[in-house]
């Protein structure tokens, strides 16, 4: 019987090819957009969840309350929080410090600037990054050990079989040889922690005993808590350890700099919450690929709206076409067709249309996946489309879409009066409030999306056409880290010998955040950049008061603009 329903449904769809094509295209577009957005959102919420004990791993964040009462949250800590909290708080089972920095890497005569991360030796015991070669427990125990990713192994040594090879990494101004002791798989796309080179972190005996190091912040510290640990209690214990250890150093800072309120406290942020978290501002985030959760919410709502528009369009077209099928329905009822049978007949047509639309949508998604990856800055593969979780999602959306798009038309059509339909007295006019409501709702949703698109386009156009405050034409940035002022000056002289280069202006990497006193006890946070006299003219930044730096005034080295 069910087979017969689908046979008849298929014949009816083939009789009205234009209607079928319009409905299939509408549903295909709606489902395709829905799948793509779900892929994006699913990738966003899956960040860092591949680690085995992700629910026990937390990052130590630092909060600093300023004199004006404002609180500054940061992900940067120093050497001390990990070992000192771990030694005195039993709920903390272990810790790992993660310190990425730009350095020069050399093999033979080739020197390149790369991001090298300094970590504790138990890095691979806490985080589940797969190793292609090497033992997770001992791969970083040697002082001159380095673990590299498979991409770096192929880049520097031509293959992923690079264990035992030597690579030189610059530290403290000189190149030091390191032995490759392990090859790690490339970091997953959905990982907040990304690395290419891992070196064991080294802390001198002097730094380990210098309590003022509590106030140095340049790395991230992760801790593993015991199952069932009370998060609030652990955070309170961390603050007590800090107050006990840093008391003397706090007094020194107050006396030396006249700072009234140190106001430092510590909190724990779940690893799984970092990517979409709001505890730490983007500018104070040491890890990569931080995202705003509101983007995912907005995209999910847009996907739902588009799918609803496609379903409502299907409903309205099907009901509007019902006039042509009125006599067919009347004859079916006269020869004994029940309302249930008619419902199943029309639902069968809905399921067939939705199945075709879903098939096309998946096919088009596979074709457009590379473009989607480029636009969304993702690295999703076709295999990702067919994970168990996504297949379950497809099944749920398919059934819901089929029912949503087919149930109301089926109910309306199966309710026709056979006498009126056979004597051509049937019409769709009347108080069909639901259908009118659907049309209005569809129009409202479409208008909302169109207005939203125009607004986004206008905002994007504004961002791309407004003045930046400086001239960025024909400018390139060359990064070299670390570099001394003398090295920067020599580098500039060498570049200026090239006739194609008009000017060169050195600047420090990033901006250093400092607190300064403006008047009285008022303190203000400022970003400080180190430049030379050619920087502002090169960028054509106007000086509206005073003057630019000048080599004619040696005292300018202690001044600021």
XYZ file of C-alpha atoms in Angstrom:
561
model
C 0.000 0.000 0.000
C 2.768 2.419 0.954
C 4.554 1.606 -2.284
C 1.397 2.557 -4.197
C 1.211 5.916 -2.398
C 4.734 6.766 -3.522
C 4.044 5.571 -7.093
C 0.995 7.802 -7.427
C 2.813 10.675 -5.735
C 5.705 10.378 -8.189
C 3.287 10.380 -11.187
C 1.542 13.516 -9.911
C 4.844 15.306 -9.438
C 5.981 14.382 -12.957
C 2.702 15.701 -14.405
C 3.434 19.154 -12.976
C 7.112 19.549 -13.752
C 7.202 23.352 -13.363
C 5.547 23.157 -9.935
C 7.917 20.359 -8.902
C 11.040 22.222 -10.056
C 10.016 25.448 -8.262
C 9.301 23.607 -5.013
C 12.473 21.512 -5.203
C 14.664 24.560 -5.917
C 13.101 26.526 -3.054
C 13.557 23.706 -0.563
C 17.049 22.911 -1.890
C 18.224 26.465 -1.281
C 16.668 26.588 2.199
C 18.115 23.231 3.246
C 21.548 23.994 1.736
C 21.854 27.267 3.679
C 20.652 25.488 6.814
C 23.271 22.722 6.434
C 26.116 25.176 5.797
C 25.234 27.310 8.793
C 24.883 24.215 10.960
C 28.357 23.080 9.835
C 29.767 26.441 10.904
C 27.949 26.513 14.262
C 28.772 22.864 14.974
C 32.455 23.557 14.381
C 32.305 26.620 16.650
C 30.749 24.779 19.608
C 33.054 21.757 19.196
C 36.271 23.687 19.931
C 38.693 21.845 22.246
C 36.232 19.037 22.999
C 38.514 16.407 21.470
C 40.632 16.421 24.656
C 39.828 13.423 26.842
C 39.514 15.328 30.140
C 38.248 18.597 28.681
C 35.734 19.046 31.520
C 38.574 19.020 34.069
C 40.919 21.399 32.229
C 40.774 25.096 33.113
C 42.831 28.137 32.250
C 43.923 30.516 34.991
C 42.794 34.050 34.135
C 43.942 37.135 35.998
C 41.715 40.039 37.036
C 43.113 43.400 38.076
C 40.890 45.960 39.805
C 42.094 49.490 39.163
C 41.777 52.581 41.355
C 38.679 53.719 39.445
C 36.938 50.423 40.240
C 37.121 49.004 36.710
C 38.236 45.388 36.319
C 40.683 44.271 33.637
C 40.507 40.593 32.659
C 43.459 38.919 30.981
C 44.563 35.442 29.956
C 48.236 36.211 30.614
C 49.947 34.903 33.739
C 53.593 34.311 34.669
C 55.773 31.443 35.839
C 54.321 31.253 39.368
C 50.559 30.462 39.309
C 50.949 26.937 37.900
C 53.587 25.447 40.234
C 52.651 27.409 43.363
C 48.909 26.836 43.163
C 49.464 23.167 42.299
C 51.769 22.660 45.305
C 49.348 24.154 47.838
C 45.871 23.402 46.470
C 45.069 19.651 46.530
C 42.211 19.973 44.002
C 44.748 20.936 41.311
C 46.182 17.672 39.978
C 48.621 19.118 37.430
C 49.427 22.232 35.412
C 50.825 23.165 32.006
C 52.223 26.517 30.935
C 51.978 27.603 27.288
C 54.169 30.458 26.025
C 54.112 31.179 22.260
C 56.701 33.597 20.884
C 58.184 34.583 17.541
C 61.788 33.444 17.037
C 64.148 32.610 14.189
C 64.403 28.954 13.129
C 67.353 27.738 11.060
C 68.177 24.605 9.101
C 71.410 24.777 7.102
C 71.500 28.327 5.684
C 67.734 28.867 5.684
C 66.474 31.191 8.454
C 62.771 31.888 8.942
C 60.697 33.542 11.650
C 58.293 31.036 13.246
C 56.022 30.818 16.272
C 57.661 28.544 18.845
C 55.729 27.545 21.972
C 57.432 26.859 25.300
C 55.521 24.304 27.383
C 55.924 22.078 30.426
C 57.115 18.513 29.872
C 53.677 17.010 30.661
C 52.008 18.900 27.787
C 50.974 15.743 25.901
C 49.731 14.087 29.101
C 47.249 16.911 29.707
C 46.261 17.688 26.113
C 45.362 14.940 23.638
C 47.254 16.080 20.558
C 48.186 12.879 18.674
C 51.860 12.102 18.127
C 52.946 10.410 14.898
C 56.367 9.707 16.420
C 57.651 9.867 19.973
C 56.393 8.966 23.438
C 53.903 11.423 24.953
C 55.345 11.077 28.471
C 59.017 11.603 27.627
C 59.086 13.488 24.333
C 59.814 16.849 26.014
C 61.944 15.750 28.966
C 65.302 16.595 27.347
C 66.371 20.237 27.618
C 67.307 20.386 23.925
C 64.195 18.531 22.708
C 61.782 19.952 20.153
C 58.477 18.526 18.923
C 57.319 19.716 15.516
C 54.130 19.198 13.520
C 54.026 17.047 10.400
C 53.746 20.163 8.204
C 56.915 21.625 9.728
C 58.688 18.268 9.348
C 57.861 18.198 5.637
C 58.804 21.850 5.234
C 62.221 21.629 6.888
C 63.197 17.989 6.305
C 61.160 16.882 3.287
C 59.201 14.171 5.121
C 57.359 13.492 8.365
C 60.154 11.085 9.383
C 62.325 13.731 11.059
C 62.959 12.268 14.529
C 66.632 12.675 15.464
C 67.213 15.548 13.041
C 68.773 18.811 14.256
C 67.109 22.208 13.985
C 68.538 25.490 15.330
C 66.290 27.913 17.211
C 67.332 31.379 18.308
C 67.165 32.125 22.020
C 68.873 34.836 24.057
C 70.378 36.226 20.860
C 72.131 33.030 19.705
C 71.104 29.930 17.759
C 70.933 26.748 19.827
C 70.687 23.223 18.376
C 67.588 21.181 19.224
C 66.937 17.511 18.513
C 63.564 16.575 17.019
C 62.185 14.031 19.512
C 58.614 13.832 18.255
C 56.305 14.583 15.344
C 52.780 15.735 16.198
C 49.806 15.657 13.872
C 48.788 19.104 12.689
C 46.602 20.825 15.268
C 42.886 20.346 14.584
C 40.949 23.241 13.111
C 38.736 23.348 16.210
C 41.566 23.795 18.702
C 42.174 27.002 20.655
C 45.742 25.843 21.341
C 47.749 25.756 18.125
C 51.463 25.128 17.731
C 54.134 24.277 15.173
C 57.184 23.915 17.426
C 57.157 22.866 21.096
C 60.141 23.389 23.393
C 60.414 22.512 27.100
C 60.009 25.612 29.226
C 62.976 26.532 31.433
C 62.781 28.692 34.559
C 66.005 29.803 36.212
C 66.545 29.313 39.947
C 66.603 33.092 40.342
C 63.194 33.502 38.671
C 61.704 30.637 40.688
C 62.506 32.430 43.953
C 61.783 36.005 42.912
C 58.311 36.838 44.278
C 57.996 39.947 42.115
C 57.518 37.530 39.192
C 53.889 37.234 40.326
C 53.375 40.490 38.408
C 55.001 39.374 35.148
C 52.442 38.166 32.613
C 53.506 36.581 29.324
C 52.054 33.043 29.109
C 48.906 30.976 29.659
C 48.601 28.547 32.564
C 46.274 25.542 32.410
C 45.376 23.331 35.358
C 43.663 19.960 35.653
C 41.192 19.815 38.536
C 40.167 16.669 40.382
C 36.732 15.319 39.359
C 33.975 17.050 41.314
C 36.218 19.867 42.569
C 34.416 22.982 43.825
C 35.401 25.703 41.356
C 34.604 28.620 43.648
C 36.524 27.070 46.547
C 39.585 26.535 44.327
C 39.454 30.157 43.145
C 39.299 31.394 46.749
C 42.319 29.249 47.615
C 44.245 30.666 44.639
C 43.679 34.222 45.881
C 44.840 33.255 49.379
C 48.026 31.665 48.018
C 48.725 34.798 45.974
C 48.174 37.132 48.945
C 50.432 34.969 51.110
C 53.230 34.631 48.543
C 53.170 38.107 47.024
C 52.570 40.167 50.179
C 56.143 41.401 50.422
C 56.346 42.155 46.692
C 53.037 44.065 46.868
C 54.418 46.275 49.658
C 57.530 46.987 47.574
C 55.451 48.040 44.567
C 53.242 50.296 46.684
C 56.253 52.009 48.230
C 58.227 52.275 44.993
C 55.496 53.360 42.565
C 52.898 54.856 44.905
C 50.216 52.422 43.733
C 47.358 52.269 46.222
C 45.414 49.310 44.918
C 47.127 46.238 43.442
C 43.758 44.457 43.209
C 44.897 41.191 41.605
C 42.734 38.079 41.776
C 42.552 34.826 39.822
C 39.703 32.865 38.247
C 39.314 29.608 36.328
C 37.911 29.495 32.806
C 36.893 26.094 31.329
C 38.985 25.147 28.299
C 35.818 24.262 26.353
C 34.429 27.772 26.980
C 37.463 29.776 25.844
C 36.685 29.910 22.110
C 33.211 31.395 22.579
C 33.912 32.948 25.971
C 33.617 36.591 26.948
C 35.638 36.518 30.168
C 38.754 37.805 28.405
C 38.716 40.621 25.783
C 40.147 39.715 22.376
C 43.112 42.073 22.785
C 44.153 40.261 25.983
C 43.704 36.739 24.597
C 46.888 34.730 24.092
C 45.205 31.847 22.247
C 44.070 31.863 18.621
C 40.713 31.840 16.825
C 38.578 33.400 19.538
C 35.005 33.972 18.353
C 31.869 35.823 19.408
C 29.028 33.448 20.417
C 26.461 35.983 19.213
C 27.540 35.283 15.627
C 26.510 31.644 16.053
C 23.156 32.628 17.561
C 22.430 35.076 14.741
C 23.455 32.590 12.047
C 21.276 29.875 13.611
C 18.294 32.249 13.591
C 18.962 33.148 9.939
C 19.112 29.443 9.009
C 15.776 28.844 10.736
C 14.193 31.851 9.009
C 15.357 30.765 5.549
C 14.122 27.207 6.097
C 10.760 28.544 7.317
C 10.441 30.749 4.223
C 11.152 27.734 1.993
C 8.572 25.599 3.849
C 5.908 28.335 3.762
C 6.568 28.806 0.053
C 6.036 25.059 -0.425
C 2.762 25.172 1.548
C 1.360 28.152 -0.359
C 2.255 26.721 -3.778
C 0.751 23.346 -2.904
C -2.516 24.835 -1.614
C -2.739 27.217 -4.596
C -2.315 24.262 -6.967
C -5.093 22.365 -5.206
C -7.761 23.841 -7.535
C -6.373 21.720 -10.373
C -6.573 18.600 -8.191
C -10.042 19.229 -6.753
C -11.818 16.759 -9.051
C -9.144 14.111 -8.409
C -9.767 14.451 -4.677
C -13.539 14.335 -5.195
C -13.346 11.116 -7.255
C -11.057 9.483 -4.672
C -13.568 10.271 -1.935
C -16.569 9.066 -3.981
C -14.964 5.675 -4.698
C -14.253 5.153 -1.001
C -10.998 6.975 -0.288
C -10.776 7.912 3.384
C -9.350 11.147 4.793
C -6.455 9.166 6.277
C -5.581 7.710 2.868
C -5.667 11.153 1.267
C -3.452 12.526 4.044
C -0.914 9.770 3.415
C -1.076 10.403 -0.338
C -0.230 14.097 -0.038
C 2.356 13.503 2.687
C 4.033 11.008 0.337
C 4.390 13.754 -2.261
C 5.846 16.045 0.389
C 8.373 13.394 1.479
C 9.451 12.731 -2.117
C 9.954 16.433 -2.812
C 11.882 16.893 0.429
C 14.047 13.849 -0.286
C 14.961 15.220 -3.722
C 15.619 18.666 -2.238
C 17.823 17.221 0.537
C 19.798 15.161 -1.974
C 20.419 18.215 -4.158
C 21.226 20.331 -1.092
C 23.900 17.875 0.090
C 25.357 17.645 -3.415
C 25.532 21.438 -3.819
C 26.998 21.774 -0.297
C 29.801 19.359 -1.221
C 30.529 21.387 -4.367
C 30.523 24.707 -2.503
C 32.409 23.484 0.583
C 35.823 24.841 -0.580
C 34.259 28.261 -1.217
C 32.467 28.087 2.134
C 35.750 27.227 3.894
C 37.451 30.203 2.285
C 34.660 32.610 3.275
C 34.291 31.302 6.832
C 38.006 30.678 7.499
C 37.316 27.017 8.252
C 38.946 23.779 7.106
C 35.950 21.439 6.942
C 36.293 18.292 4.829
C 33.576 16.422 2.926
C 33.813 13.565 5.453
C 32.701 16.066 8.110
C 29.344 16.280 6.292
C 28.634 12.644 7.064
C 29.507 12.352 10.737
C 26.993 10.497 12.916
C 25.896 13.717 14.623
C 25.284 15.461 11.306
C 23.452 12.491 9.796
C 21.138 12.549 12.825
C 20.636 16.269 12.270
C 19.807 15.694 8.578
C 17.254 13.030 9.503
C 15.548 15.273 12.059
C 15.446 18.273 9.706
C 14.224 16.063 6.840
C 11.313 14.649 8.845
C 10.378 18.022 10.362
C 10.582 19.784 6.991
C 8.518 17.083 5.285
C 5.835 17.247 7.974
C 5.894 21.036 8.234
C 5.685 21.486 4.471
C 3.226 18.663 3.817
C 0.887 18.345 6.796
C -1.141 21.547 6.364
C -1.674 21.176 2.569
C -2.572 17.506 3.113
C -5.094 18.447 5.801
C -6.652 21.182 3.623
C -6.858 19.093 0.454
C -8.222 15.966 2.157
C -11.011 18.049 3.722
C -12.612 19.110 0.423
C -16.318 18.385 -0.101
C -16.536 15.789 -2.936
C -19.926 17.041 -4.224
C -18.708 20.637 -4.588
C -15.461 19.609 -6.256
C -17.180 17.311 -8.795
C -19.783 19.964 -9.719
C -17.115 22.674 -10.052
C -18.545 24.640 -7.152
C -15.263 24.586 -5.281
C -13.137 27.682 -4.687
C -10.370 28.711 -2.325
C -11.962 32.019 -1.366
C -13.190 32.495 2.177
C -11.835 32.871 5.658
C -8.648 30.923 5.206
C -6.873 32.770 7.990
C -3.993 30.323 8.362
C -2.939 30.551 4.736
C -3.179 34.351 4.800
C -1.141 34.394 8.005
C 1.526 32.226 6.363
C 1.764 34.614 3.405
C 2.118 37.641 5.712
C 4.653 35.806 7.893
C 6.681 34.778 4.840
C 6.657 38.357 3.554
C 7.727 39.693 6.966
C 10.610 37.194 7.249
C 11.789 37.920 3.712
C 11.620 41.678 4.369
C 13.564 41.247 7.605
C 16.330 39.304 5.840
C 16.485 41.798 2.954
C 16.704 44.775 5.322
C 19.341 42.938 7.368
C 21.372 42.196 4.228
C 21.213 45.841 3.111
C 22.285 46.985 6.595
C 25.230 44.563 6.672
C 26.289 45.603 3.164
C 26.111 49.288 4.128
C 28.143 48.659 7.281
C 30.746 46.652 5.369
C 30.938 49.372 2.721
C 31.439 51.961 5.464
C 34.256 49.931 7.041
C 36.055 49.440 3.732
C 35.727 53.001 2.405
C 36.202 55.210 5.475
C 39.575 56.779 6.187
C 41.837 54.799 8.531
C 43.588 57.928 9.728
C 46.727 56.991 7.809
C 47.739 56.091 4.262
C 48.083 52.313 3.841
C 48.782 52.287 0.100
C 51.961 50.530 -1.059
C 52.809 49.489 2.494
C 54.077 46.083 3.569
C 54.989 44.827 7.021
C 58.103 42.734 7.561
C 58.145 40.973 10.919
C 61.317 39.862 12.653
C 61.163 38.813 16.277
C 63.022 39.381 18.518
C 65.158 42.259 17.264
C 67.208 44.887 19.072
C 67.163 48.601 18.247
C 70.650 48.401 16.735
C 69.605 45.435 14.581
C 66.499 47.351 13.473
C 68.638 50.342 12.478
C 71.024 48.135 10.467
C 68.073 46.348 8.842
C 66.609 49.715 7.832
C 69.923 50.826 6.305
C 70.123 47.620 4.267
C 66.556 48.012 2.982
C 67.055 51.662 2.044
C 69.772 50.620 -0.420
C 67.010 49.156 -2.591
C 65.890 51.859 -5.082
C 62.335 50.471 -5.093
C 61.940 51.242 -1.384
C 61.068 54.875 -0.623
C 61.212 54.726 3.163
C 61.373 52.301 6.098
C 60.001 52.872 9.593
C 60.658 50.409 12.427
C 58.093 49.778 15.155
C 57.900 47.363 18.065
C 55.728 44.253 17.663
C 52.232 45.017 18.928
C 51.467 47.623 21.566
C 52.524 47.435 25.196
C 49.785 48.256 27.689
C 50.979 50.525 30.491
C 49.352 52.409 33.332
C 50.315 56.077 33.719
C 49.388 58.880 36.088
C 47.735 61.840 34.388
C 47.039 64.179 37.291
C 47.117 63.544 40.999
C 46.329 59.899 41.679
C 44.340 59.393 38.452
C 45.663 56.413 36.487
C 44.958 55.715 32.830
C 45.702 52.646 30.699
C 47.511 53.477 27.463
C 48.996 51.502 24.578
C 52.645 52.346 23.912
C 54.347 51.803 20.563
C 58.095 52.325 20.032
C 58.853 54.106 16.720
C 61.437 56.361 15.081
C 61.112 59.785 13.433
C 60.161 58.342 10.023
C 57.127 56.379 11.223
C 54.470 59.127 11.265
C 55.563 60.727 7.938
C 55.662 57.300 6.285
C 52.044 56.626 7.279
C 51.096 60.272 6.563
C 49.679 60.672 10.060
C 49.106 64.393 10.737
C 50.550 65.874 13.935
C 47.826 68.309 15.054
C 49.801 69.795 17.962
C 53.483 69.925 18.832
C 55.977 68.206 16.532
C 57.170 64.812 15.399
C 60.312 63.146 16.727
C 63.556 64.399 15.211
C 67.107 63.052 15.058
C 68.260 66.630 15.679
C 66.984 66.415 19.256
C 68.661 63.562 21.209
C 66.355 64.271 24.156
C 63.421 62.996 22.054
C 64.390 59.466 23.118
C 62.704 60.197 26.458
C 59.704 62.044 24.979
C 56.397 60.843 23.538
C 53.861 61.849 20.926
